[in-house]
mmCIF file of C-alpha atoms in Angstrom:
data_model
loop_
_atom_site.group_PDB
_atom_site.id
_atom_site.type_symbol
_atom_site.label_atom_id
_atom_site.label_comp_id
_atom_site.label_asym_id
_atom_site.label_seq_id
_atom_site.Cartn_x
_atom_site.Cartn_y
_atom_site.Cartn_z
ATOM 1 C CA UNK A 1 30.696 -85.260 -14.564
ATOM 2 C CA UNK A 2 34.043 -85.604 -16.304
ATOM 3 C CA UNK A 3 35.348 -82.769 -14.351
ATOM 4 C CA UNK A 4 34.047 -84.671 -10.759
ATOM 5 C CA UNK A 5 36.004 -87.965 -12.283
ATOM 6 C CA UNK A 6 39.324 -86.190 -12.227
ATOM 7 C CA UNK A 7 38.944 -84.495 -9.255
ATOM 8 C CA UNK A 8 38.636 -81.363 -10.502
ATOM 9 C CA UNK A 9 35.690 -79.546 -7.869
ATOM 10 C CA UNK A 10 36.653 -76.083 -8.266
ATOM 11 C CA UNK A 11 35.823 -76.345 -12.481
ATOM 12 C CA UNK A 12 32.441 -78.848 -11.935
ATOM 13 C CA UNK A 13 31.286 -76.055 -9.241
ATOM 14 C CA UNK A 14 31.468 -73.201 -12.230
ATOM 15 C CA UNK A 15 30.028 -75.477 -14.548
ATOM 16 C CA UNK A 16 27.269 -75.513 -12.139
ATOM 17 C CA UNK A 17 27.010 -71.656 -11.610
ATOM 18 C CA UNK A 18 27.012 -71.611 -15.415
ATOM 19 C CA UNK A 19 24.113 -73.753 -16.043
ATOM 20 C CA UNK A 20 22.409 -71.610 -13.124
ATOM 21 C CA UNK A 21 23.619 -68.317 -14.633
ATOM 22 C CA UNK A 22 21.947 -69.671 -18.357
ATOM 23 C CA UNK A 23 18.668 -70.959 -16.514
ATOM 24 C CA UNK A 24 18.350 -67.150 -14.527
ATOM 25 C CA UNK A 25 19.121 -65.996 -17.599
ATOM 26 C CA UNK A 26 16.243 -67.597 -19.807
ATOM 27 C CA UNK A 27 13.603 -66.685 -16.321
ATOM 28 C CA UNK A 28 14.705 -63.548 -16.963
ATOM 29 C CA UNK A 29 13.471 -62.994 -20.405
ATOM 30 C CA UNK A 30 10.145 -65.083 -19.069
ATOM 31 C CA UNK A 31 9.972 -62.001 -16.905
ATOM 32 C CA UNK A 32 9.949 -64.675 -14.038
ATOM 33 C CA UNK A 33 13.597 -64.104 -12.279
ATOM 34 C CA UNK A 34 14.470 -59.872 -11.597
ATOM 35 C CA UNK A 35 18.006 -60.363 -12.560
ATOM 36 C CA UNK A 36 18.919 -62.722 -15.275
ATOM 37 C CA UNK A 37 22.425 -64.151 -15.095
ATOM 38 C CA UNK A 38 23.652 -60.458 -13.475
ATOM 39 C CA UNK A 39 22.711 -62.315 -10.050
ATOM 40 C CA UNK A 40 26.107 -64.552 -10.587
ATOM 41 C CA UNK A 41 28.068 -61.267 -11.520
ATOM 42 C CA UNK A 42 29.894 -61.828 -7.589
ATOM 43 C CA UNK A 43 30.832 -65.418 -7.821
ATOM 44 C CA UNK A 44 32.377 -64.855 -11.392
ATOM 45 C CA UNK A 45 32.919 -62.198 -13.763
ATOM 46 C CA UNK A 46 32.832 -63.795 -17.224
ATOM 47 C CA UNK A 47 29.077 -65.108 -16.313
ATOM 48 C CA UNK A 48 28.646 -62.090 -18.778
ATOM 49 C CA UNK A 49 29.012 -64.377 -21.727
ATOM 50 C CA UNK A 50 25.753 -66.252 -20.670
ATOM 51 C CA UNK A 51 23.668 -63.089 -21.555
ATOM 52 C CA UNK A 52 24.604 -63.287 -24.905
ATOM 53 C CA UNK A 53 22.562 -66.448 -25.694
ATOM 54 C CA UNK A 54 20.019 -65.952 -28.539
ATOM 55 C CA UNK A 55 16.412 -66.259 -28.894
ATOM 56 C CA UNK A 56 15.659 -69.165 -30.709
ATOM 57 C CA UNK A 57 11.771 -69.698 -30.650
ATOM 58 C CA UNK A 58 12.272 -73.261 -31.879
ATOM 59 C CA UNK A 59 14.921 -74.623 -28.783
ATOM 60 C CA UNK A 60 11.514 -75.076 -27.177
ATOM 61 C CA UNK A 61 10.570 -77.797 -28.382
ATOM 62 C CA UNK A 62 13.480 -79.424 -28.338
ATOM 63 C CA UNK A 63 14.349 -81.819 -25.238
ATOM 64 C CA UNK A 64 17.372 -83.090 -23.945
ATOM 65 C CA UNK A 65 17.947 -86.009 -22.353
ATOM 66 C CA UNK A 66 21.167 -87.539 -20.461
#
């Protein structure tokens, strides 16, 4: 939201395919999505760093609010 304040687009669209990237991701290792984050690979190429989240059995259970 910060990024939309200032006006910057361009950066609050990535954060976008980011979130997407880490969601695809996570389906991925559901074995619900075929391709994980490797489906952003043409919009950017660090979405590489999003594969590199860990398995953490507890985040579960744990819910976020805004």
């Amino acid at each position: 939201k910060i990024h939309v304040k200032n006006g910057d687009f361009s950066e609050a669209a990535m954060c976008y395919v980011h979130v997407a990237a880490l969601v695809a991701e996570f389906l991925h290792r559901k074995k619900l999505f075929p391709n994980g984050c490797s489906a952003f690979k043409k919009i950017t190429p660090n979405i590489d760093e999003e594969g590199a989240m860990k398995e953490d059995a507890g985040m579960m259970d744990v819910h976020y609010s805004e």
